[in-house]
PDB file of C-alpha atoms in Angstrom:
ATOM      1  CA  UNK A   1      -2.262 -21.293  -6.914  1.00  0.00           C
ATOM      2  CA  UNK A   2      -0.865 -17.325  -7.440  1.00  0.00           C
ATOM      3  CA  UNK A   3       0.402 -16.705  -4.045  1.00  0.00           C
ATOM      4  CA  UNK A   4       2.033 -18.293  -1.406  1.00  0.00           C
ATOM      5  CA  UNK A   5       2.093 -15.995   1.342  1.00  0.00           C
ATOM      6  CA  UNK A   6       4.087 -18.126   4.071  1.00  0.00           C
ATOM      7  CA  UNK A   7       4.642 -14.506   6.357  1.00  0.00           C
ATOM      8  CA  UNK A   8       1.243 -13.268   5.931  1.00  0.00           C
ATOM      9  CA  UNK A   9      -0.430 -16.939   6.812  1.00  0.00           C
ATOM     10  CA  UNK A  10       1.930 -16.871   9.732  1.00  0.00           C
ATOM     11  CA  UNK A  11       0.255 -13.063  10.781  1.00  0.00           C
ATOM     12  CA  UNK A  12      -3.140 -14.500  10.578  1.00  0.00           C
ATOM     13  CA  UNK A  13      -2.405 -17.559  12.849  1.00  0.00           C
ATOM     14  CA  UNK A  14      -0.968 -15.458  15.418  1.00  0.00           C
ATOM     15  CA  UNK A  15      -4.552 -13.630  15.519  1.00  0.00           C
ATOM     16  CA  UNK A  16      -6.819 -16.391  15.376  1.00  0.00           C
ATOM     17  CA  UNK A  17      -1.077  -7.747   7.790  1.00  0.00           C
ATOM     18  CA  UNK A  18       8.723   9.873  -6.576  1.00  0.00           C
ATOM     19  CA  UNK A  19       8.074   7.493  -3.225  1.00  0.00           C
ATOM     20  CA  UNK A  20      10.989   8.754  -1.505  1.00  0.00           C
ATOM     21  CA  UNK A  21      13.046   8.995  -4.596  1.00  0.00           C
ATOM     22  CA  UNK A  22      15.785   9.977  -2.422  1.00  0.00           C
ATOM     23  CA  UNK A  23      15.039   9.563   1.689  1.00  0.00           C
ATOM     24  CA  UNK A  24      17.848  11.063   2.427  1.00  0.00           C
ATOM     25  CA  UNK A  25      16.903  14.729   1.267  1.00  0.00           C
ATOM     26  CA  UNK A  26      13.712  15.185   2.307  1.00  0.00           C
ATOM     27  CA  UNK A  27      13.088  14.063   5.787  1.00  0.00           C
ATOM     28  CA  UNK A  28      12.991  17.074   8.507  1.00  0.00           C
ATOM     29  CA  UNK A  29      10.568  16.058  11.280  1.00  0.00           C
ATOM     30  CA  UNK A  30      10.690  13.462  14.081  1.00  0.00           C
ATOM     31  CA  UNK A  31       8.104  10.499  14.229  1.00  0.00           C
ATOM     32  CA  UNK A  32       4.921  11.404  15.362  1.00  0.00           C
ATOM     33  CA  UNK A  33       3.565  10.485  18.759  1.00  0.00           C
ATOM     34  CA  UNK A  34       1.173   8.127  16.983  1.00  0.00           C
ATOM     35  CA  UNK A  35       3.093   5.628  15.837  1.00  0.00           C
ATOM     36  CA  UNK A  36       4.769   2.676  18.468  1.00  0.00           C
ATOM     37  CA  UNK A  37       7.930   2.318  16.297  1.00  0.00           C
ATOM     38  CA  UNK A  38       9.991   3.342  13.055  1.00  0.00           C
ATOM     39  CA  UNK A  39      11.347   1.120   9.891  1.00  0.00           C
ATOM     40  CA  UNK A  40      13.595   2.844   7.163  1.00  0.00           C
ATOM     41  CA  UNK A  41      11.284   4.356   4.512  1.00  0.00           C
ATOM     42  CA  UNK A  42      11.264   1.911   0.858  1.00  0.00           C
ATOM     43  CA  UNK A  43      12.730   3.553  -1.813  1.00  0.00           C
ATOM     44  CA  UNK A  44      10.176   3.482  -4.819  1.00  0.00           C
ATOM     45  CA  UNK A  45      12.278   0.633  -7.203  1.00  0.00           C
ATOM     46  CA  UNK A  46      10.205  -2.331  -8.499  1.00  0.00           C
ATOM     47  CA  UNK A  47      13.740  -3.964  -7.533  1.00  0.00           C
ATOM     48  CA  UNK A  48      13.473  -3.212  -4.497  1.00  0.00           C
ATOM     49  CA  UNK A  49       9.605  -3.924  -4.038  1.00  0.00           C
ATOM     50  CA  UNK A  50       9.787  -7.293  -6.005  1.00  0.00           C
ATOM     51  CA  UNK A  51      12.942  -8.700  -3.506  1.00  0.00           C
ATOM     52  CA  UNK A  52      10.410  -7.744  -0.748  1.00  0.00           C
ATOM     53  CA  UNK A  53       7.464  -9.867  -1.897  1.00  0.00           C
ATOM     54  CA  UNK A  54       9.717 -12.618  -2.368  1.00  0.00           C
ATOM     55  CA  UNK A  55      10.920 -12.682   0.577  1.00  0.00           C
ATOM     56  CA  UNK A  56       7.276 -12.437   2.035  1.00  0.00           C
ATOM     57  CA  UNK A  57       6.878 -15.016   0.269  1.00  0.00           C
ATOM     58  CA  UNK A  58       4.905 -13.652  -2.945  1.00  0.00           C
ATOM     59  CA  UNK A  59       5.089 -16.262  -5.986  1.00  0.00           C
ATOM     60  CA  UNK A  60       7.503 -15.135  -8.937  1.00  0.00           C
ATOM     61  CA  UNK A  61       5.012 -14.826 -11.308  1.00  0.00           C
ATOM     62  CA  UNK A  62       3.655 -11.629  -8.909  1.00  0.00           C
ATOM     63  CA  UNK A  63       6.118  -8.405 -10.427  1.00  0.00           C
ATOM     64  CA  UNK A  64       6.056  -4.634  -9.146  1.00  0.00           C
ATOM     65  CA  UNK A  65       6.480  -2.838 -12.411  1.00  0.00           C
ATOM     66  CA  UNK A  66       6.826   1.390 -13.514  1.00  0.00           C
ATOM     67  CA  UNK A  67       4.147   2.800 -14.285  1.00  0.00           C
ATOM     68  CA  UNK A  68       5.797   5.766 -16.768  1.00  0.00           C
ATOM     69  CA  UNK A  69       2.753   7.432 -18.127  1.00  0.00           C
ATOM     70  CA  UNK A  70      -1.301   7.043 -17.079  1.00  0.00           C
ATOM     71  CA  UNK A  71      -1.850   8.642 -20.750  1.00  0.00           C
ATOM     72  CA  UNK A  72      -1.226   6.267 -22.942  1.00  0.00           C
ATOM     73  CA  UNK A  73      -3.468   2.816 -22.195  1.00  0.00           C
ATOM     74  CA  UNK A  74      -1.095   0.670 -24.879  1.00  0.00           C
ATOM     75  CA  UNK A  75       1.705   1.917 -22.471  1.00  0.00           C
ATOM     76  CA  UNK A  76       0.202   0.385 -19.063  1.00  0.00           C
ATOM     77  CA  UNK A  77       1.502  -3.211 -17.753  1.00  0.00           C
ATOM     78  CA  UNK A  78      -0.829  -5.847 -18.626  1.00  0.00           C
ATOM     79  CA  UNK A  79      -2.679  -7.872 -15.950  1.00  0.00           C
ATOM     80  CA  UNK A  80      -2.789  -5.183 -12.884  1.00  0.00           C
ATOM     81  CA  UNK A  81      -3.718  -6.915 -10.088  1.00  0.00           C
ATOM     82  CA  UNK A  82      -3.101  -3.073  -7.567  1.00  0.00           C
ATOM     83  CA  UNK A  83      -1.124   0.031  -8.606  1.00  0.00           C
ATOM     84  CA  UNK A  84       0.934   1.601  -5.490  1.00  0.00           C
ATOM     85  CA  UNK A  85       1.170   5.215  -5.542  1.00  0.00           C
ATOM     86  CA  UNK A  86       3.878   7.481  -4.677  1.00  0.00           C
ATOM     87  CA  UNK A  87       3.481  11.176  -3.838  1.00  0.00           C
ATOM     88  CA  UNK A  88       4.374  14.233  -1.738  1.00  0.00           C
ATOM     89  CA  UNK A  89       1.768  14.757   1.316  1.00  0.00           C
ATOM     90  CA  UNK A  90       1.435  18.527   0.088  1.00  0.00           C
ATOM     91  CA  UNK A  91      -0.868  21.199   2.361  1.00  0.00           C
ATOM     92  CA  UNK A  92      -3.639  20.586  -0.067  1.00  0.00           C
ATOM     93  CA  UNK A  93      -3.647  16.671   0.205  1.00  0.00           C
ATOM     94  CA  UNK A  94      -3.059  16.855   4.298  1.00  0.00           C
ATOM     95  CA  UNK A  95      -6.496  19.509   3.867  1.00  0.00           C
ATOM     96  CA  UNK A  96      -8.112  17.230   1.470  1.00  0.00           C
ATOM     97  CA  UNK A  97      -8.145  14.134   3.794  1.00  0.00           C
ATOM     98  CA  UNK A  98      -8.840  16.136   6.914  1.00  0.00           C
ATOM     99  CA  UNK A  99     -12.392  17.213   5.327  1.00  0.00           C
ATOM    100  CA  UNK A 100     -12.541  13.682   3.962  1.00  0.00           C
ATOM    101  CA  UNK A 101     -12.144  12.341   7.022  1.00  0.00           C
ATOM    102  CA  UNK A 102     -14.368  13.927   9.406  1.00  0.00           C
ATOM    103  CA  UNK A 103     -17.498  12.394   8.674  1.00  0.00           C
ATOM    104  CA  UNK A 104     -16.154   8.691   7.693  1.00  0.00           C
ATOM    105  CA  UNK A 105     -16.398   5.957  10.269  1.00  0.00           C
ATOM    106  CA  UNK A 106     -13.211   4.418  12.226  1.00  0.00           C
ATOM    107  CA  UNK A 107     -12.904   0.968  11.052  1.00  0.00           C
ATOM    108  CA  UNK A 108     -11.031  -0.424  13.851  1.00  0.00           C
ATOM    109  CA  UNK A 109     -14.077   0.365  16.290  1.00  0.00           C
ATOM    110  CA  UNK A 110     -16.938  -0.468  13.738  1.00  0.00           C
ATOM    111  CA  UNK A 111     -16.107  -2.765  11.772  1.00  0.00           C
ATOM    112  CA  UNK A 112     -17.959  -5.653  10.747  1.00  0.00           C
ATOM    113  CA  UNK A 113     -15.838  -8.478   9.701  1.00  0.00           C
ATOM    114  CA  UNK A 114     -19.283  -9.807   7.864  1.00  0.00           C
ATOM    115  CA  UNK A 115     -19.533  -7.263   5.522  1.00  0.00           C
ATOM    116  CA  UNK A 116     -15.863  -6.697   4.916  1.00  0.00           C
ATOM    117  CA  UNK A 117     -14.932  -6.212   1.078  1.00  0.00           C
ATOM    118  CA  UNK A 118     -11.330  -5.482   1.399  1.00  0.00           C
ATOM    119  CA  UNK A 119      -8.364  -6.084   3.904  1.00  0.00           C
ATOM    120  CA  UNK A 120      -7.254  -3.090   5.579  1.00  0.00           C
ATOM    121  CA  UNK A 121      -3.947  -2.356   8.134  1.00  0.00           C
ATOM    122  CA  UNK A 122      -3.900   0.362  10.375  1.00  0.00           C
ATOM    123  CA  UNK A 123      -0.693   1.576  10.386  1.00  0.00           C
ATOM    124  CA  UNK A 124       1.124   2.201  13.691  1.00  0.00           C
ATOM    125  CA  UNK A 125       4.880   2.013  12.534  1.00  0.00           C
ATOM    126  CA  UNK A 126       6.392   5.099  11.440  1.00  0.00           C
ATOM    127  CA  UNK A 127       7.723   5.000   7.775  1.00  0.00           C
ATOM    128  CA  UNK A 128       6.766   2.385   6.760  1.00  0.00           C
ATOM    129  CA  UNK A 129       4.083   3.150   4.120  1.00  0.00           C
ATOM    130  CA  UNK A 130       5.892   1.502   1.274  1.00  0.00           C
ATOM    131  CA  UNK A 131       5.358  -1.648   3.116  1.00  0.00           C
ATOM    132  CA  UNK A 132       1.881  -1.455   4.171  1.00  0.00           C
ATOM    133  CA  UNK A 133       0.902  -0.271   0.471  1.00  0.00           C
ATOM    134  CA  UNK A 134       2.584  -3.899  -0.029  1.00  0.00           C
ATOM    135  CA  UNK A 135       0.538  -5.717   2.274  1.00  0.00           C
ATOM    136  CA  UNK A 136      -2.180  -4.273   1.074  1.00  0.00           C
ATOM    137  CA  UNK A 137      -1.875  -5.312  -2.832  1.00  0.00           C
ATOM    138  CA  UNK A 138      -0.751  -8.757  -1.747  1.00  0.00           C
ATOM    139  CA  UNK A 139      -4.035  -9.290   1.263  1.00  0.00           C
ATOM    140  CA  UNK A 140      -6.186  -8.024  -1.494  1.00  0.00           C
ATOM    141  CA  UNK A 141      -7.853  -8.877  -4.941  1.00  0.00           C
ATOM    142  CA  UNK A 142      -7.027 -12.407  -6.082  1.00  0.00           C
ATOM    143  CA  UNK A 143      -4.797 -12.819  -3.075  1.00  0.00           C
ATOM    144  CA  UNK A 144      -8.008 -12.541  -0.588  1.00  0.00           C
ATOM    145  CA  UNK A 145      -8.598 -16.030  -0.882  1.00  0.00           C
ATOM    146  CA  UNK A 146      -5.398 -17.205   0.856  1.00  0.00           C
ATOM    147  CA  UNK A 147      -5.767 -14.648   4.156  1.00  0.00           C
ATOM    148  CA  UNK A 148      -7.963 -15.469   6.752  1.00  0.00           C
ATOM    149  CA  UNK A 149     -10.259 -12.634   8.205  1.00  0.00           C
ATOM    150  CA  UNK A 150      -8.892 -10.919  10.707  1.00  0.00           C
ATOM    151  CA  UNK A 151      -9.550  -7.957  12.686  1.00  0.00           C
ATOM    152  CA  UNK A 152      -7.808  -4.995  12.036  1.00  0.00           C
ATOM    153  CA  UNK A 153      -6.783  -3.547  15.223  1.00  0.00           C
ATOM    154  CA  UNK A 154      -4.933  -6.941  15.912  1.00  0.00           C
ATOM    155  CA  UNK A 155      -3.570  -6.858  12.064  1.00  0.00           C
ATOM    156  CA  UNK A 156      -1.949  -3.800  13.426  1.00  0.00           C
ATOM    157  CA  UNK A 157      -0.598  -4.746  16.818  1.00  0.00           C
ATOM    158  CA  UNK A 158       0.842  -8.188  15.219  1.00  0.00           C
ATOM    159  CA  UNK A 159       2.549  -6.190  12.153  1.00  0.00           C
ATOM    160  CA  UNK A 160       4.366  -4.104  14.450  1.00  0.00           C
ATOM    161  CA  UNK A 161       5.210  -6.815  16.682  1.00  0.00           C
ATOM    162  CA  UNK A 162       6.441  -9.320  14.196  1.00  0.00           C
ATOM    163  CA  UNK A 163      10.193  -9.961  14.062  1.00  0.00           C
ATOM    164  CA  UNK A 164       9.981 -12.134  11.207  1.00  0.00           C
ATOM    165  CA  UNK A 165       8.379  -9.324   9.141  1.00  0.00           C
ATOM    166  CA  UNK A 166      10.868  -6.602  10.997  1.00  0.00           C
ATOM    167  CA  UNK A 167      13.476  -8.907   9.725  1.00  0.00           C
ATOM    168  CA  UNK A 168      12.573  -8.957   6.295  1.00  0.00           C
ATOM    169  CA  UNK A 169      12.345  -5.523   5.982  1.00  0.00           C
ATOM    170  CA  UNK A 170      15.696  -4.719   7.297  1.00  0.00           C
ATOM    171  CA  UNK A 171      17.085  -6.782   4.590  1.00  0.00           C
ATOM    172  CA  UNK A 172      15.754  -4.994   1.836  1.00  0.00           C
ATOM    173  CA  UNK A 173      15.135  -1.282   3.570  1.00  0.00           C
ATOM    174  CA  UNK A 174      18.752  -0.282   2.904  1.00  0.00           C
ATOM    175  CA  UNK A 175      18.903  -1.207  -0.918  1.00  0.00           C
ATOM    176  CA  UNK A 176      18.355   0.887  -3.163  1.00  0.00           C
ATOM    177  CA  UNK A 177      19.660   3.669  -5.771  1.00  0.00           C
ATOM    178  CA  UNK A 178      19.783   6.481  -3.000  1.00  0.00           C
ATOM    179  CA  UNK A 179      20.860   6.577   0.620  1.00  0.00           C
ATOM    180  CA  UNK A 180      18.292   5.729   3.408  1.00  0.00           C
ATOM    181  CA  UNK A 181      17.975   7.897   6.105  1.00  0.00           C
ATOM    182  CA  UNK A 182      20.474   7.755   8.983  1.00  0.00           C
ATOM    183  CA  UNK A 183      17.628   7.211  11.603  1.00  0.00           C
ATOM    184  CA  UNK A 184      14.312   5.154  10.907  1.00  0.00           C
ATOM    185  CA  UNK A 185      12.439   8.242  13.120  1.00  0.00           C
ATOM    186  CA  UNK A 186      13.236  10.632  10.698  1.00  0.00           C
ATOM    187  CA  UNK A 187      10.014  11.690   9.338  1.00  0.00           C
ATOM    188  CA  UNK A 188       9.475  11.949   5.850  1.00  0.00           C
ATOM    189  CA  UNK A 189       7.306  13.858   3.112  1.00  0.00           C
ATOM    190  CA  UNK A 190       6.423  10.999   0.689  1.00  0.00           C
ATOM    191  CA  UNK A 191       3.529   8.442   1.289  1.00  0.00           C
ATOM    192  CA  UNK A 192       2.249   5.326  -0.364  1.00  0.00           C
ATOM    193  CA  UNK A 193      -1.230   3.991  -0.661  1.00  0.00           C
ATOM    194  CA  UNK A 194      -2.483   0.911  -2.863  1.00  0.00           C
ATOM    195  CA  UNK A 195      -5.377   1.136  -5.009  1.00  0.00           C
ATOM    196  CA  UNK A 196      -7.153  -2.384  -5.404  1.00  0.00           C
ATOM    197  CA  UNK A 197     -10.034  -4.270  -6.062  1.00  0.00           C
ATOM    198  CA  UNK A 198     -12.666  -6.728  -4.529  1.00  0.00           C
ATOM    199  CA  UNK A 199     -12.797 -10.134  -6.274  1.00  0.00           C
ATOM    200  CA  UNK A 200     -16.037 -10.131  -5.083  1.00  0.00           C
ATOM    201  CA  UNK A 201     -17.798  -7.207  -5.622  1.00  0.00           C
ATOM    202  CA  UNK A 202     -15.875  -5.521  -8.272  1.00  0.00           C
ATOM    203  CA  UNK A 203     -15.336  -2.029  -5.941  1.00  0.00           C
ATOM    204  CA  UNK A 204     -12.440  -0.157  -6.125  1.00  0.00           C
ATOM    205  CA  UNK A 205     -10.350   0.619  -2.817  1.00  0.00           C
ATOM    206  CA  UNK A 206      -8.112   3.277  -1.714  1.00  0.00           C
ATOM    207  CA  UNK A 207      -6.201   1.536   0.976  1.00  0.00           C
ATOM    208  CA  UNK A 208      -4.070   3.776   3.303  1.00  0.00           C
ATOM    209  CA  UNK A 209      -3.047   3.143   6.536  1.00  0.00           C
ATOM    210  CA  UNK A 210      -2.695   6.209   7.649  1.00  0.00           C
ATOM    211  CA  UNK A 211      -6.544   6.898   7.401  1.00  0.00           C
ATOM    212  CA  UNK A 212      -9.894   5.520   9.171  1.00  0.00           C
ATOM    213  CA  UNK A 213     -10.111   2.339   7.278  1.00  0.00           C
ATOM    214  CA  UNK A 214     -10.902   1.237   3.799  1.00  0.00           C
ATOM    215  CA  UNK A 215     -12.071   4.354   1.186  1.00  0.00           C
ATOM    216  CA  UNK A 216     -14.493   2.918  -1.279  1.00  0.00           C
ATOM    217  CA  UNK A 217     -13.936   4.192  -4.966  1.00  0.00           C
ATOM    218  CA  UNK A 218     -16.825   2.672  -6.405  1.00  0.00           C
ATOM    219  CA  UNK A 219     -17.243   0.170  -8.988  1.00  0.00           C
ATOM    220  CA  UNK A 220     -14.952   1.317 -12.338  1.00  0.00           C
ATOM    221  CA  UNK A 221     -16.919   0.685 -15.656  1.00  0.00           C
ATOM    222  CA  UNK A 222     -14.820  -1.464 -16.963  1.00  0.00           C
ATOM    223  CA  UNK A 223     -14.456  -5.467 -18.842  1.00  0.00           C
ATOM    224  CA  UNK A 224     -12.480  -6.453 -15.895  1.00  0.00           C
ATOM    225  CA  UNK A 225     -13.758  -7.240 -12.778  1.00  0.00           C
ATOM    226  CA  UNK A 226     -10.696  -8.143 -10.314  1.00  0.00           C
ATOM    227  CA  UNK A 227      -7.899  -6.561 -12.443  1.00  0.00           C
ATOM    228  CA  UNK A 228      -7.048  -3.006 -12.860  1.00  0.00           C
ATOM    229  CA  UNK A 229      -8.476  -1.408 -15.761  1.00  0.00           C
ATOM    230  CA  UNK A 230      -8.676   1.673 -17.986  1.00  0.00           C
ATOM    231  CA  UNK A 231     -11.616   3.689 -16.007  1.00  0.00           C
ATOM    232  CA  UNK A 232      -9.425   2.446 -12.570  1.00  0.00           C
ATOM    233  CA  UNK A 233      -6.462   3.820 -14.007  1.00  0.00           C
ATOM    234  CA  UNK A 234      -8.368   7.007 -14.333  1.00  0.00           C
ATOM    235  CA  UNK A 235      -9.395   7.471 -10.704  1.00  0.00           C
ATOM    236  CA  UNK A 236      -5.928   7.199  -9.662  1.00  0.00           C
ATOM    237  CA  UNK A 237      -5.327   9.790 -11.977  1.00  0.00           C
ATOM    238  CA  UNK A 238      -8.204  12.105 -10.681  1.00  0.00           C
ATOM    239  CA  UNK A 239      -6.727  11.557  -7.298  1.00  0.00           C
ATOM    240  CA  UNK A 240      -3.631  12.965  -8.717  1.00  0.00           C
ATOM    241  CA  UNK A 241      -4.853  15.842 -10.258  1.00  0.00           C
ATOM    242  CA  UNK A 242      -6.526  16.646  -7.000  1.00  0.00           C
ATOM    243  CA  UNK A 243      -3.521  17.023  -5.302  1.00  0.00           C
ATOM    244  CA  UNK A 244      -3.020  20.659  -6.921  1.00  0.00           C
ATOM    245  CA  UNK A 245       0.465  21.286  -6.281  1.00  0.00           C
ATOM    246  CA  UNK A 246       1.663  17.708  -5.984  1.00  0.00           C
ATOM    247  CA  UNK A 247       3.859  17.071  -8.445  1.00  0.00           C
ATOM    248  CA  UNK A 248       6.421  14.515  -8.003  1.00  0.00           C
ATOM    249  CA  UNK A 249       4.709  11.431  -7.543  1.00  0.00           C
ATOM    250  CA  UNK A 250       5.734   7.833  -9.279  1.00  0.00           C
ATOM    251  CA  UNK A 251       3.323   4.478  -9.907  1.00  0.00           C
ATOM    252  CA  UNK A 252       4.064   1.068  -9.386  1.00  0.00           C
ATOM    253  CA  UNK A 253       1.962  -1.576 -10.626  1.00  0.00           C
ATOM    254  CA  UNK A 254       1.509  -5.265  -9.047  1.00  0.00           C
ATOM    255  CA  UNK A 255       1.476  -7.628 -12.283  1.00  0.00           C
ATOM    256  CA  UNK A 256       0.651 -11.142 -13.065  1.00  0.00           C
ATOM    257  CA  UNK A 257       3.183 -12.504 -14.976  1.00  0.00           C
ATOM    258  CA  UNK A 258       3.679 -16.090 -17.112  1.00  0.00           C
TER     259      UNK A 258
END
């Protein structure tokens, strides 16, 4: 067995789941009306990440690495089970998933949990990205097997309510090189979404919270079918370029280690 989710198995009982380099300096706005509460925004540190998996419950041989360059293949962590990406919501990416988003179904009205091919969280607490980016690399790709199907408007509603999860959180939120904001509400200008893939059909997935559900990538040409690899790597990197004038953004990779 990989994973031993204890938290997440708990979530699915109950229903039958440059970051900010530096929070402090870049929040300006107040939490939007669309969200039902506020956590302190994750600073982007594999340190960080890794002590929050653990304490979710994650095995140790599951590791949040750097991702320095998306250049150089020899340079890339071996065994990339999801890669979390960090990056400024810019005018041109807000613009980008407005069009995007017009014509794509909601998933928490029409979803079918038949045909599901990856585990999606809508998210409804403010700042908290960086952890349902988490969720998402740890309820999907060789970690599918140990979730049970669940529906995603409860997912949502039992995330937010959980104070076992809220707890958890807390205790890692605040760590850190750089100083978290004074006030959870304080909005921010960096997002995370987890790119991962289907054990069983081999698509790729764009999971963000923040959007209608579920944004299928396609199937990468590539040897590996469940891991991340090169041609995978390279549509994370398109949807970098396409961000025009984004340019501080930062990678984190979910590894199997020995």
């Amino acid at each position: 067995m990989i994973l031993n989710l204890p938290l997440i198995v708990i979530l699915t009982l109950l229903i039958t789941t440059e970051t900010c380099p530096n929070p402090s300096a870049v929040f300006t706005l107040k939490m939007p009306q669309t969200y039902n509460k506020a956590f302190i925004p994750l600073e982007s540190n594999p340190q960080v990440f890794n002590e929050l998996i653990a304490l979710l419950g994650a095995s140790p041989r599951l590791q949040f690495k750097d991702v320095f360059t998306l250049d150089d293949p020899t340079a890339l962590p071996q065994k990339i089970l999801a890669l979390v990406l960090i990056f400024p919501t810019t005018p041109t990416f807000e613009a980008r998933l407005t069009i995007e988003d017009a014509g794509a179904k909601d998933w928490m009205v029409e979803h079918d949990e038949e045909d599901e091919d990856a585990v999606w969280f809508k998210q409804t607490i403010n700042n908290a990205c960086g952890l349902y980016a988490i969720l998402h690399a740890l309820a999907n790709g060789r970690a599918k097997d140990f979730l049970t199907p669940m529906d995603p408007a409860q997912a949502a509603m039992v995330l937010e309510s959980s104070k076992e999860l809220e707890d958890a959180y807390a205790t890692i939120a605040t760590k850190g090189d750089t100083a978290a904001p004074q006030s959870a509400e304080d909005e921010v200008y960096f997002h995370y979404i987890c790119f991962v893939k289907s054990p069983d059909t081999g698509h790729l997935y764009e999971l963000d919270g923040d959007r209608k559900g579920p944004v299928d990538k396609g199937i990468p040409n590539e040897v590996e079918k469940v891991d991340l690899g090169a041609e995978s790597v390279d549509i994370v990197r398109n949807f970098i370029l396409q961000g025009g004038d984004n340019i501080g953004f930062s990678l984190l990779a979910l590894t199997e280690g020995a």
